[in-house]
CSV table of C-alpha atoms in Angstrom, one decimal:
chain,number,residue,atom,x,y,z
A,1,MET,CA,128.8,118.1,63.4
A,2,THR,CA,129.4,114.4,62.9
A,3,SER,CA,126.4,112.3,62.4
A,4,GLN,CA,125.3,110.2,65.5
A,5,THR,CA,124.2,106.8,65.7
A,6,THR,CA,121.1,106.1,68.1
A,7,LEU,CA,120.0,103.2,70.2
A,8,ALA,CA,116.5,104.2,69.3
A,9,GLU,CA,113.6,102.3,68.3
A,10,PRO,CA,113.5,101.1,64.7
A,11,GLY,CA,112.6,103.4,62.0
A,12,HIS,CA,114.2,106.4,63.9
A,13,GLN,CA,116.7,108.2,61.9
A,14,PRO,CA,119.8,109.5,63.5
A,15,GLU,CA,120.3,113.3,63.5
A,16,LYS,CA,122.2,114.5,60.5
A,17,PRO,CA,124.6,117.0,60.5
A,18,ASP,CA,122.4,119.7,58.7
A,19,ARG,CA,119.4,119.1,61.2
A,20,PRO,CA,118.2,122.4,62.4
A,21,ASN,CA,118.4,121.4,66.0
A,22,GLU,CA,122.2,121.1,65.9
A,23,PRO,CA,123.7,124.4,66.6
A,24,ASP,CA,125.1,126.1,63.8
A,25,THR,CA,128.2,128.2,64.5
A,26,THR,CA,128.7,129.3,61.1
A,27,GLY,CA,126.0,132.3,61.4
A,28,SER,CA,124.0,131.0,58.6
A,29,SER,CA,120.3,131.9,58.8
A,30,ASP,CA,119.3,128.2,58.4
A,31,GLY,CA,120.5,127.4,62.1
A,32,LEU,CA,120.9,128.9,65.7
A,33,GLN,CA,123.5,131.6,65.9
A,34,ALA,CA,126.3,131.6,68.2
A,35,GLY,CA,125.2,134.7,69.8
A,36,LEU,CA,125.9,133.9,73.5
A,37,LYS,CA,129.3,135.4,74.7
A,38,ASN,CA,131.3,133.6,77.5
A,39,ARG,CA,130.3,136.4,80.2
A,40,HIS,CA,126.6,135.4,79.2
A,41,LEU,CA,127.2,131.8,79.6
A,42,SER,CA,128.9,132.2,82.8
A,43,MET,CA,126.3,134.6,84.2
A,44,ILE,CA,123.4,132.2,83.1
A,45,ALA,CA,125.3,129.3,84.7
A,46,ILE,CA,125.8,131.2,88.2
A,47,GLY,CA,122.4,132.8,88.3
A,48,GLY,CA,120.3,130.2,86.5
A,49,VAL,CA,120.0,128.1,89.7
A,50,ILE,CA,118.6,131.0,91.8
A,51,GLY,CA,114.9,131.4,91.2
A,52,ALA,CA,112.3,133.7,93.2
A,53,GLY,CA,111.3,130.4,95.0
A,54,LEU,CA,114.3,130.9,97.1
A,55,PHE,CA,113.5,134.4,98.1
A,56,VAL,CA,109.7,133.8,98.6
A,57,GLY,CA,109.5,130.2,99.5
A,58,SER,CA,112.2,129.5,102.0
A,59,GLY,CA,110.3,130.9,105.2
A,60,ALA,CA,107.5,128.1,104.8
A,61,GLY,CA,110.5,125.3,104.7
A,62,ILE,CA,112.4,126.9,107.7
A,63,ALA,CA,108.9,127.0,109.6
A,64,ALA,CA,108.2,123.2,108.5
A,65,ALA,CA,111.9,121.7,109.6
A,66,GLY,CA,113.6,124.5,111.7
A,67,PRO,CA,117.4,124.4,111.4
A,68,ALA,CA,117.1,121.0,109.8
A,69,ILE,CA,116.1,122.7,106.6
A,70,LEU,CA,119.7,123.2,105.8
A,71,LEU,CA,119.8,119.3,105.5
A,72,SER,CA,117.0,119.4,103.2
A,73,TYR,CA,118.6,121.9,101.0
A,74,ALA,CA,121.7,120.0,101.2
A,75,LEU,CA,120.1,116.6,100.1
A,76,VAL,CA,118.5,118.3,97.2
A,77,GLY,CA,121.5,120.2,96.1
A,78,LEU,CA,123.5,117.1,96.3
A,79,MET,CA,121.0,115.5,94.0
A,80,VAL,CA,121.0,118.5,91.6
A,81,VAL,CA,125.2,118.3,91.7
A,82,PHE,CA,124.8,114.8,90.5
A,83,VAL,CA,122.1,115.4,87.9
A,84,MET,CA,124.1,118.3,86.5
A,85,ARG,CA,127.2,116.2,86.5
A,86,MET,CA,125.4,113.6,84.3
A,87,LEU,CA,124.0,116.3,82.0
A,88,GLY,CA,127.2,117.9,81.8
A,89,GLU,CA,128.8,114.9,80.5
A,90,MET,CA,126.6,114.5,77.5
A,91,ALA,CA,126.2,118.2,76.7
A,92,ALA,CA,130.0,118.7,76.5
A,93,ALA,CA,130.2,115.8,74.1
A,94,ARG,CA,127.2,116.5,72.0
A,95,PRO,CA,125.9,120.2,72.4
A,96,SER,CA,122.4,120.5,71.3
A,97,SER,CA,119.6,123.2,71.8
A,98,GLY,CA,117.2,120.1,72.9
A,99,SER,CA,119.7,119.1,75.7
A,100,PHE,CA,118.3,116.1,77.6
A,101,SER,CA,115.4,115.7,75.4
A,102,ALA,CA,117.5,115.2,72.3
A,103,TYR,CA,119.8,112.8,74.5
A,104,ALA,CA,116.8,110.7,75.6
A,105,ASP,CA,115.6,110.4,71.9
A,106,GLN,CA,119.2,108.8,70.9
A,107,ALA,CA,119.4,106.8,73.9
A,108,LEU,CA,116.2,105.6,75.3
A,109,GLY,CA,114.0,105.8,72.0
A,110,ARG,CA,112.0,108.5,70.2
A,111,TRP,CA,109.1,108.3,72.7
A,112,ALA,CA,111.5,109.5,75.6
A,113,GLY,CA,112.7,112.5,73.7
A,114,PHE,CA,109.1,113.4,72.6
A,115,SER,CA,107.8,112.9,75.9
A,116,ILE,CA,110.2,114.6,78.2
A,117,GLY,CA,110.5,117.4,75.6
A,118,TRP,CA,106.9,118.4,75.6
A,119,LEU,CA,106.6,117.6,79.4
A,120,TYR,CA,109.5,120.3,79.9
A,121,TRP,CA,107.9,122.6,77.5
A,122,PHE,CA,104.6,122.4,79.4
A,123,PHE,CA,106.3,123.1,82.8
A,124,TRP,CA,108.0,126.3,81.5
A,125,VAL,CA,104.9,127.5,79.8
A,126,VAL,CA,103.2,127.3,83.2
A,127,VAL,CA,106.1,129.0,84.9
A,128,LEU,CA,105.5,131.9,82.6
A,129,ALA,CA,102.2,132.6,84.0
A,130,VAL,CA,103.3,132.1,87.6
A,131,GLU,CA,106.1,134.4,87.3
A,132,ALA,CA,104.4,137.1,85.0
A,133,THR,CA,101.6,137.1,87.8
A,134,ALA,CA,104.3,137.4,90.7
A,135,GLY,CA,106.0,140.2,88.8
A,136,ALA,CA,102.5,142.1,88.2
A,137,LYS,CA,101.8,142.0,91.9
A,138,ILE,CA,105.0,143.7,93.0
A,139,LEU,CA,104.8,146.5,90.1
A,140,GLU,CA,101.1,147.0,91.0
A,141,GLY,CA,102.1,147.7,94.5
A,142,TRP,CA,104.4,150.4,93.1
A,143,VAL,CA,102.1,151.8,90.6
A,144,PRO,CA,98.6,150.9,91.6
A,145,GLY,CA,97.0,153.0,88.9
A,146,VAL,CA,98.0,150.2,86.4
A,147,PRO,CA,95.9,147.0,86.9
A,148,GLN,CA,97.6,143.7,87.7
A,149,TRP,CA,96.6,142.2,84.3
A,150,ALA,CA,97.9,145.1,82.4
A,151,TRP,CA,101.3,144.7,84.1
A,152,ALA,CA,101.5,141.1,83.5
A,153,LEU,CA,100.8,141.7,79.6
A,154,ILE,CA,103.6,144.4,79.7
A,155,VAL,CA,106.3,142.2,81.2
A,156,MET,CA,105.5,139.4,78.9
A,157,VAL,CA,105.5,141.7,75.8
A,158,VAL,CA,108.7,143.3,76.8
A,159,LEU,CA,110.5,140.1,77.3
A,160,THR,CA,109.1,138.3,74.2
A,161,ALA,CA,110.4,141.3,72.1
A,162,THR,CA,113.9,141.0,73.6
A,163,ASN,CA,113.9,137.0,72.8
A,164,LEU,CA,112.8,137.9,69.4
A,165,VAL,CA,115.5,140.3,68.6
A,166,SER,CA,118.3,137.9,68.9
A,167,VAL,CA,119.7,135.4,71.3
A,168,GLY,CA,122.4,137.8,72.2
A,169,SER,CA,119.8,140.2,73.7
A,170,TYR,CA,118.4,137.3,75.6
A,171,GLY,CA,121.8,136.9,77.1
A,172,GLU,CA,122.3,140.5,77.7
A,173,PHE,CA,119.4,140.9,79.7
A,174,GLU,CA,119.9,137.6,81.5
A,175,PHE,CA,123.5,138.7,82.3
A,176,TRP,CA,122.3,141.8,84.1
A,177,PHE,CA,119.4,140.1,85.8
A,178,ALA,CA,121.3,137.2,87.2
A,179,GLY,CA,124.1,139.5,87.9
A,180,ILE,CA,121.8,141.4,90.4
A,181,LYS,CA,120.7,138.3,92.2
A,182,VAL,CA,124.1,137.1,92.4
A,183,VAL,CA,125.5,140.4,93.9
A,184,ALA,CA,122.5,140.7,96.3
A,185,ILE,CA,122.8,137.3,97.7
A,186,GLY,CA,126.6,137.7,98.1
A,187,ALA,CA,126.0,140.9,99.8
A,188,PHE,CA,123.5,139.4,102.0
A,189,VAL,CA,125.7,136.5,103.0
A,190,ALA,CA,128.5,138.5,103.7
A,191,ILE,CA,126.5,141.3,105.7
A,192,GLY,CA,124.7,138.6,107.5
A,193,LEU,CA,127.9,136.7,108.6
A,194,LEU,CA,129.4,139.9,109.8
A,195,ALA,CA,126.1,140.7,112.0
A,196,VAL,CA,126.1,137.0,113.1
A,197,PHE,CA,129.4,137.6,114.9
A,198,GLY,CA,128.4,140.9,116.2
A,199,VAL,CA,131.2,142.7,114.0
A,200,LEU,CA,128.7,144.7,111.7
A,201,PRO,CA,128.8,148.3,112.6
A,202,GLY,CA,125.5,149.9,113.6
A,203,SER,CA,123.7,146.6,113.3
A,204,ASP,CA,120.7,145.8,115.6
A,205,ASN,CA,121.2,142.2,115.6
A,206,PRO,CA,122.8,141.0,119.1
A,207,GLY,CA,125.3,138.8,117.4
A,208,SER,CA,124.5,135.4,118.8
A,209,GLY,CA,127.0,133.7,116.7
A,210,PHE,CA,125.4,130.0,115.9
A,211,ALA,CA,123.4,129.7,119.1
A,212,HIS,CA,120.2,130.2,117.1
A,213,LEU,CA,120.8,126.6,115.4
A,214,THR,CA,120.2,125.0,118.6
A,215,ASP,CA,118.6,127.3,121.0
A,216,THR,CA,114.8,126.8,120.1
A,217,GLY,CA,114.2,123.2,120.5
A,218,GLY,CA,117.5,122.0,119.2
A,219,PHE,CA,118.7,121.3,115.6
A,220,PHE,CA,115.6,119.1,114.9
A,221,PRO,CA,112.8,120.8,116.7
A,222,GLN,CA,110.2,119.3,114.4
A,223,GLY,CA,111.9,115.9,114.7
A,224,PRO,CA,114.2,114.3,111.9
A,225,GLY,CA,111.4,113.3,109.9
A,226,ALA,CA,110.8,117.0,108.9
A,227,ILE,CA,114.1,116.9,106.9
A,228,LEU,CA,111.9,114.8,104.3
A,229,THR,CA,109.1,117.5,104.6
A,230,GLY,CA,111.5,120.0,103.7
A,231,VAL,CA,112.9,118.2,100.7
A,232,LEU,CA,109.4,118.3,99.2
A,233,MET,CA,109.4,122.2,99.9
A,234,VAL,CA,112.6,123.2,98.6
A,235,VAL,CA,113.3,120.7,95.5
A,236,PHE,CA,111.3,122.8,93.1
A,237,SER,CA,113.3,126.1,93.8
A,238,PHE,CA,116.2,124.1,92.2
A,239,MET,CA,114.7,123.7,88.8
A,240,GLY,CA,116.4,125.8,85.9
A,241,SER,CA,120.0,124.4,86.6
A,242,GLU,CA,119.8,122.6,83.5
A,243,ILE,CA,119.1,125.8,81.2
A,244,VAL,CA,123.0,126.5,80.7
A,245,THR,CA,123.2,123.0,78.7
A,246,LEU,CA,120.6,124.3,76.5
A,247,ALA,CA,122.0,127.8,76.0
A,248,ALA,CA,125.5,126.4,75.4
A,249,GLY,CA,124.3,125.2,71.9
A,250,GLU,CA,124.2,128.9,71.0
A,251,SER,CA,127.8,129.9,72.3
A,252,GLU,CA,131.0,130.2,70.6
A,253,ASN,CA,132.6,127.2,72.5
A,254,PRO,CA,129.7,124.8,73.8
A,255,GLN,CA,132.1,122.3,75.4
A,256,ARG,CA,134.1,125.0,77.5
A,257,ALA,CA,130.9,126.5,78.6
A,258,VAL,CA,129.4,123.3,79.8
A,259,GLN,CA,132.6,122.1,81.6
A,260,LYS,CA,132.6,125.8,83.5
A,261,ALA,CA,128.9,125.3,84.3
A,262,THR,CA,129.1,121.7,85.5
A,263,ASN,CA,132.4,122.5,87.6
A,264,SER,CA,130.9,125.6,89.4
A,265,VAL,CA,127.3,123.9,90.2
A,266,ILE,CA,128.8,122.8,93.8
A,267,TRP,CA,130.0,126.1,95.0
A,268,ARG,CA,126.9,127.8,93.6
A,269,ILE,CA,124.5,125.9,95.5
A,270,ALA,CA,126.8,125.8,98.7
A,271,VAL,CA,127.0,129.8,98.7
A,272,PHE,CA,123.6,130.9,97.1
A,273,TYR,CA,121.2,128.4,99.0
A,274,LEU,CA,123.1,126.8,101.9
A,275,GLY,CA,124.8,130.0,102.5
A,276,SER,CA,121.9,132.3,102.7
A,277,ILE,CA,119.6,130.1,104.5
A,278,PHE,CA,122.3,129.4,107.1
A,279,VAL,CA,122.6,133.2,107.5
A,280,VAL,CA,118.8,133.6,108.1
A,281,LEU,CA,119.0,130.8,110.8
A,282,THR,CA,122.0,132.4,112.4
A,283,LEU,CA,120.4,135.9,112.7
A,284,LEU,CA,116.9,134.6,113.9
A,285,PRO,CA,115.4,131.8,115.8
A,286,TRP,CA,113.7,129.5,113.4
A,287,ASN,CA,110.2,130.0,114.9
A,288,ASP,CA,110.5,133.8,114.8
A,289,GLU,CA,107.0,134.8,113.3
A,290,SER,CA,108.4,137.5,111.1
A,291,ILE,CA,110.2,134.8,108.9
A,292,VAL,CA,107.0,133.5,107.7
A,293,LYS,CA,104.9,136.7,107.9
A,294,ASP,CA,107.8,139.0,106.1
A,295,GLY,CA,109.5,136.2,104.3
A,296,SER,CA,112.8,134.9,105.6
A,297,TYR,CA,115.3,137.2,103.8
A,298,VAL,CA,113.2,140.3,104.8
A,299,ALA,CA,113.1,139.4,108.5
A,300,ALA,CA,117.0,138.8,108.4
A,301,LEU,CA,117.5,142.3,107.0
A,302,ASN,CA,115.0,143.5,109.4
A,303,SER,CA,116.9,142.0,112.4
A,304,ILE,CA,120.2,143.6,111.0
A,305,GLY,CA,118.7,147.0,110.9
A,306,ILE,CA,118.7,147.4,106.7
A,307,PRO,CA,116.3,150.4,106.3
A,308,HIS,CA,113.3,149.5,104.0
A,309,ALA,CA,114.4,145.8,103.6
A,310,GLY,CA,111.0,144.8,102.3
A,311,GLN,CA,111.3,147.3,99.4
A,312,VAL,CA,114.9,146.3,98.7
A,313,MET,CA,114.0,142.5,98.8
A,314,ASN,CA,110.9,143.5,96.4
A,315,VAL,CA,113.5,144.9,93.9
A,316,ILE,CA,115.5,141.8,94.0
A,317,VAL,CA,112.5,139.5,93.9
A,318,LEU,CA,111.3,141.3,90.9
A,319,THR,CA,114.8,140.9,89.3
A,320,ALA,CA,114.5,137.1,89.9
A,321,VAL,CA,111.1,137.1,88.4
A,322,LEU,CA,112.1,138.8,85.4
A,323,SER,CA,115.2,136.6,85.0
A,324,CYS,CA,113.0,133.4,85.4
A,325,LEU,CA,110.5,134.7,83.0
A,326,ASN,CA,113.2,135.7,80.6
A,327,SER,CA,114.8,132.0,80.7
A,328,GLY,CA,111.7,130.4,80.8
A,329,LEU,CA,110.6,131.7,77.7
A,330,TYR,CA,114.1,131.1,76.3
A,331,THR,CA,113.9,127.8,77.5
A,332,ALA,CA,110.5,126.7,76.3
A,333,SER,CA,111.0,128.1,72.8
A,334,ARG,CA,114.5,126.4,72.3
A,335,MET,CA,112.7,123.0,73.5
A,336,ALA,CA,110.0,123.6,70.9
A,337,PHE,CA,112.6,124.4,68.4
A,338,SER,CA,114.5,121.1,69.0
A,339,LEU,CA,111.2,118.9,68.8
A,340,GLY,CA,110.2,120.6,65.5
A,341,GLY,CA,113.8,119.7,64.1
A,342,ARG,CA,113.3,116.2,65.1
A,343,GLY,CA,109.8,116.0,63.6
A,344,ASP,CA,108.0,115.7,67.2
A,345,ALA,CA,106.5,119.2,66.6
A,346,PRO,CA,105.5,121.4,63.8
A,347,ARG,CA,108.3,121.9,61.4
A,348,ALA,CA,107.7,125.6,61.2
A,349,PHE,CA,109.1,125.4,65.1
A,350,ALA,CA,112.5,124.4,63.6
A,351,ARG,CA,112.8,127.4,61.3
A,352,VAL,CA,114.9,130.6,62.2
A,353,ASN,CA,114.7,134.1,60.8
A,354,LYS,CA,117.6,136.1,59.4
A,355,ARG,CA,118.8,136.7,62.9
A,356,GLY,CA,119.1,133.1,64.0
A,357,VAL,CA,116.0,133.3,66.2
A,358,PRO,CA,113.2,130.5,66.1
A,359,GLN,CA,110.6,133.1,65.8
A,360,ALA,CA,107.6,130.4,65.6
A,361,ALA,CA,108.8,128.4,68.4
A,362,ILE,CA,109.0,131.5,70.5
A,363,LEU,CA,105.6,133.1,69.6
A,364,SER,CA,103.9,129.6,70.1
A,365,SER,CA,105.3,129.3,73.5
A,366,VAL,CA,104.4,132.8,74.4
A,367,VAL,CA,100.5,132.3,73.3
A,368,PHE,CA,100.4,129.3,75.7
A,369,GLY,CA,102.0,131.4,78.3
A,370,PHE,CA,99.4,134.1,77.6
A,371,VAL,CA,96.6,131.7,77.8
A,372,ALA,CA,97.9,130.4,81.0
A,373,VAL,CA,97.9,133.9,82.5
A,374,PHE,CA,94.2,134.4,81.5
A,375,PHE,CA,93.4,131.1,83.3
A,376,ASN,CA,95.3,132.3,86.5
A,377,TYR,CA,93.0,135.4,86.5
A,378,GLN,CA,89.8,134.0,85.2
A,379,TRP,CA,89.9,130.5,87.2
A,380,PRO,CA,92.7,130.6,89.6
A,381,ASP,CA,91.4,127.8,91.9
A,382,THR,CA,90.4,125.3,89.2
A,383,VAL,CA,91.7,125.4,85.7
A,384,PHE,CA,95.0,127.1,86.8
A,385,GLN,CA,95.5,125.1,89.8
A,386,PHE,CA,95.1,122.0,87.7
A,387,LEU,CA,97.9,123.4,85.5
A,388,LEU,CA,100.1,124.0,88.4
A,389,ASN,CA,99.6,120.6,89.9
A,390,SER,CA,99.9,118.7,86.6
A,391,SER,CA,103.4,120.3,86.1
A,392,GLY,CA,104.5,120.1,89.7
A,393,ALA,CA,106.5,116.9,89.6
A,394,VAL,CA,108.1,117.3,86.1
A,395,ALA,CA,111.2,118.6,87.4
A,396,LEU,CA,111.7,115.3,89.1
A,397,PHE,CA,110.5,113.4,86.1
A,398,VAL,CA,113.3,115.2,84.0
A,399,TRP,CA,116.0,114.6,86.4
A,400,LEU,CA,115.0,110.7,86.2
A,401,VAL,CA,115.1,110.7,82.7
A,402,ILE,CA,118.7,112.5,82.6
A,403,CYS,CA,119.8,109.7,85.0
A,404,PHE,CA,118.4,106.7,82.8
A,405,THR,CA,119.7,108.6,79.5
A,406,GLN,CA,123.3,108.8,80.7
A,407,LEU,CA,123.5,105.2,81.7
A,408,ARG,CA,123.1,104.5,77.9
A,409,MET,CA,124.7,107.5,76.5
A,410,ARG,CA,128.1,106.7,78.3
A,411,GLY,CA,128.6,103.6,76.1
A,412,MET,CA,127.4,105.3,72.9
A,413,ILE,CA,130.1,108.2,73.5
A,414,LEU,CA,132.8,105.7,74.2
A,415,ARG,CA,132.1,103.8,71.1
A,416,GLU,CA,131.7,106.8,68.7
A,417,SER,CA,133.8,109.6,69.9
A,418,PRO,CA,135.6,108.8,73.3
A,419,GLU,CA,137.9,111.8,72.9
A,420,LYS,CA,134.8,114.0,73.7
A,421,LEU,CA,134.0,112.5,77.1
A,422,VAL,CA,135.8,115.5,78.7
A,423,VAL,CA,133.3,115.7,81.6
A,424,ARG,CA,132.8,112.3,83.4
A,425,MET,CA,129.8,111.6,86.0
A,426,TRP,CA,131.8,110.3,89.3
A,427,LEU,CA,131.7,106.7,90.2
A,428,PHE,CA,129.7,105.5,87.1
A,429,PRO,CA,127.4,103.7,87.1
A,430,TYR,CA,126.9,103.6,90.9
A,431,LEU,CA,126.3,107.3,91.6
A,432,THR,CA,124.0,107.3,88.7
A,433,TRP,CA,121.9,104.5,90.3
A,434,ALA,CA,122.0,106.0,93.6
A,435,THR,CA,120.6,109.3,92.2
A,436,ILE,CA,117.9,107.4,90.5
A,437,ALA,CA,117.1,105.8,94.0
A,438,MET,CA,117.0,109.2,95.5
A,439,ILE,CA,114.7,110.9,93.0
A,440,SER,CA,112.6,107.8,93.0
A,441,PHE,CA,112.2,107.8,96.9
A,442,VAL,CA,111.4,111.7,96.7
A,443,LEU,CA,108.6,110.8,94.2
A,444,VAL,CA,107.2,108.0,96.4
A,445,TYR,CA,107.4,110.0,99.4
A,446,MET,CA,105.2,113.0,97.9
A,447,LEU,CA,102.5,110.3,97.7
A,448,THR,CA,102.5,110.3,101.6
A,449,ASP,CA,102.2,113.9,101.7
A,450,ASP,CA,98.8,115.9,101.4
A,451,GLY,CA,100.1,118.7,99.3
A,452,GLY,CA,102.6,116.5,97.0
A,453,ARG,CA,100.2,113.5,96.3
A,454,GLU,CA,97.9,115.5,94.0
A,455,GLN,CA,101.0,117.1,92.2
A,456,VAL,CA,102.5,113.5,91.6
A,457,LEU,CA,99.1,111.8,90.6
A,458,LEU,CA,98.2,114.8,88.1
A,459,SER,CA,101.8,115.0,86.9
A,460,LEU,CA,101.9,111.2,86.1
A,461,LEU,CA,98.4,111.6,84.5
A,462,VAL,CA,99.7,114.2,82.1
A,463,ALA,CA,102.9,112.3,81.6
A,464,ALA,CA,100.9,109.0,80.6
A,465,LEU,CA,98.9,111.0,78.2
A,466,VAL,CA,101.9,112.4,76.3
A,467,VAL,CA,103.7,109.1,76.3
A,468,THR,CA,100.5,107.6,74.9
A,469,VAL,CA,100.5,110.2,72.1
A,470,SER,CA,104.1,109.4,71.4
A,471,LEU,CA,103.7,105.7,71.2
A,472,VAL,CA,100.6,106.1,68.9
A,473,ARG,CA,102.6,108.6,66.7
A,474,GLU,CA,105.4,106.0,66.5
A,475,ALA,CA,103.2,103.1,65.7
A,476,ARG,CA,101.8,104.9,63.0
A,477,ARG,CA,105.2,105.9,61.5
A,478,ARG,CA,106.2,102.4,61.5
A,479,ARG,CA,103.0,101.0,59.8
A,480,THR,CA,103.6,103.9,57.2
A,481,ALA,CA,107.1,102.9,56.7
A,482,SER,CA,106.2,99.1,56.4
A,483,GLU,CA,103.4,99.9,54.1
A,484,GLY,CA,105.9,102.0,51.8
A,485,ALA,CA,108.4,99.3,51.9
A,486,ALA,CA,105.8,96.5,51.0
A,487,ARG,CA,104.8,98.8,47.9
A,488,GLU,CA,108.2,99.2,46.6
A,489,PRO,CA,108.9,97.0,43.5
A,490,ARG,CA,111.3,94.1,44.2
A,491,ALA,CA,114.6,93.9,42.5
């Protein structure tokens, strides 16, 4: 790796080629291993954008906006496509386990990399607790003799062990978890479309074509403004698309992996999000009570006549939960690893064992995940609710930072290594500024929503605290550096 010159604040040293947060593809024990194969990266890229929120939360969005929820998904999907294109541009040129946090460090300053890195870590630690609890509920329903807290513990321990073995074992688990999600949604879309047109043998659905999109109050039954309400309800189900850019740093060919992931994000969102929600809306009237009661996918499968639809979907949701938990633990640990390598976290986080695994970073993330799970069982409506709300808008903060970072990083890449600019953001800088405007509008609109207001305000509070800590640390670092320079004997 070549050394990188940054536009960071004075006193911040550029990353050196032997820094531990840079991927080491030589297989030495002092750096991350290139243990992810192309098939792992491909499936992480395809399945990483599909979380349990798509299966569980889409019913509430349909009830709030009707068929117009398709436009909500399309708007958020467009935003994610643009953000991923920007991130892909930077990640292809400078693969790093810290991804956007490392780029923000270089382009915007030490405070930005520190702040967004720790906020992102905090977000995924809370997600660990949410997903562990969701998986435990499903497993307790199957085996009621084991209490829910025990299932949460078992799930966390198993996936922690997987991540500790090697990055390859994480990739292998994620390959199969994501594969099940992809096959399930692909089959759902294909079978659903056959039923929509009345050509599915043995289907209980009357096959009304596209009539349900307009036959119950029109396409905008709740008014055009419901599109924005729908945006608030679906935006967080897209979080996770950026995981592939962190994982690419531990692959054999990071640049190629990032290029493929960036180029495929459009069809992934079109098929898995828009395609599956479109099928639900064409199989059932949007105000069918079963969509909210049973869940949109279960209701759609029931309308076709698929036996045991609820249990089938529970298996798929459990797979999505385990996938999200697995990737969440991986992502949190790699962000902690990168922060440790840059001196923004304990240096122990940046050490790897002989298998190339950042053991301390993984275990520290798991410990906080276990603490969050405990809060969820002990104080679900107070402490844990605060954690949920205070991390709720972090996804949007991350996307904003990616946009501002790319605005400055483009010039840095062109000056230092233009040949590495193999992925380019379209219509730069106009689409970048347009994306910033879109994300900012969503954040402002959340302040007008009763549910979103608390998330934005608490997330801003936590972000302000993290930024303050970063600025204080940087001020101390500068003062120490200046005092050291003053004590040096003059020539």
